[in-house]
């Protein structure tokens, strides 16, 4: 099914991201800037990384949003059928 494919894509993207990035270092650096600097940190981290990491993040984001849309549809669909 399409939902399963999206889930597999998310899992593969997460695996790829862990292989490409030192995730614990990202969280260490993020903790050092605090909540007030989160937006600037995320923007800087995204723009100053390799193209493979950027592509992996984009794929993960698109597949994740698509999964959330599927979840929202499946949650709201039963209530709309009874109306």
XYZ file of C-alpha atoms in Angstrom:
83
model
C 0.000 0.000 0.000
C 1.007 3.615 -0.409
C 1.054 4.195 3.351
C 3.439 1.292 3.905
C 5.708 2.620 1.157
C 5.778 6.044 2.830
C 6.631 4.410 6.140
C 9.483 2.448 4.538
C 10.775 5.630 2.918
C 10.743 7.383 6.302
C 12.602 4.493 7.909
C 15.184 4.359 5.122
C 15.655 8.135 5.281
C 16.180 8.028 9.034
C 18.697 5.217 8.626
C 20.488 7.174 5.910
C 20.522 10.295 8.048
C 22.102 8.413 10.950
C 24.759 7.082 8.575
C 25.513 10.531 7.133
C 25.396 12.684 10.271
C 26.793 12.453 13.795
C 23.356 12.843 15.324
C 24.623 13.092 18.902
C 26.841 16.030 17.885
C 23.869 17.803 16.339
C 21.953 17.505 19.614
C 25.000 18.629 21.619
C 25.387 21.713 19.425
C 21.662 22.394 19.516
C 21.664 22.226 23.315
C 24.442 24.802 23.436
C 22.380 27.432 21.587
C 19.228 26.958 23.662
C 15.617 27.324 22.604
C 15.971 30.964 21.603
C 18.546 30.081 18.934
C 16.772 26.998 17.589
C 15.490 28.510 14.344
C 18.852 30.033 13.476
C 20.649 26.799 14.405
C 18.364 24.644 12.257
C 18.692 27.001 9.300
C 22.453 27.142 9.618
C 22.741 23.381 10.084
C 20.630 22.713 6.991
C 22.425 25.206 4.769
C 25.933 24.202 5.845
C 25.656 20.471 5.313
C 26.340 18.204 2.346
C 23.831 17.843 -0.483
C 23.242 14.169 0.390
C 22.130 15.143 3.905
C 19.902 17.908 2.548
C 18.288 15.512 0.070
C 17.758 12.891 2.778
C 16.125 15.472 5.053
C 13.845 16.669 2.248
C 12.771 13.102 1.434
C 12.138 12.437 5.137
C 10.139 15.649 5.480
C 7.963 14.998 2.417
C 7.298 11.357 3.354
C 6.626 12.307 6.985
C 4.141 15.027 6.066
C 2.458 12.647 3.653
C 2.133 10.068 6.444
C 0.628 12.676 8.753
C -1.902 13.609 6.070
C -2.809 9.917 5.677
C -3.224 9.603 9.446
C -5.437 12.685 9.596
C -7.606 11.318 6.783
C -7.956 7.921 8.458
C -8.892 9.526 11.774
C -11.491 11.898 10.313
C -12.945 9.541 7.679
C -15.059 7.378 10.042
C -16.726 10.422 11.630
C -17.602 11.825 8.207
C -19.175 8.559 7.016
C -21.684 8.558 9.851
C -22.921 12.057 9.076
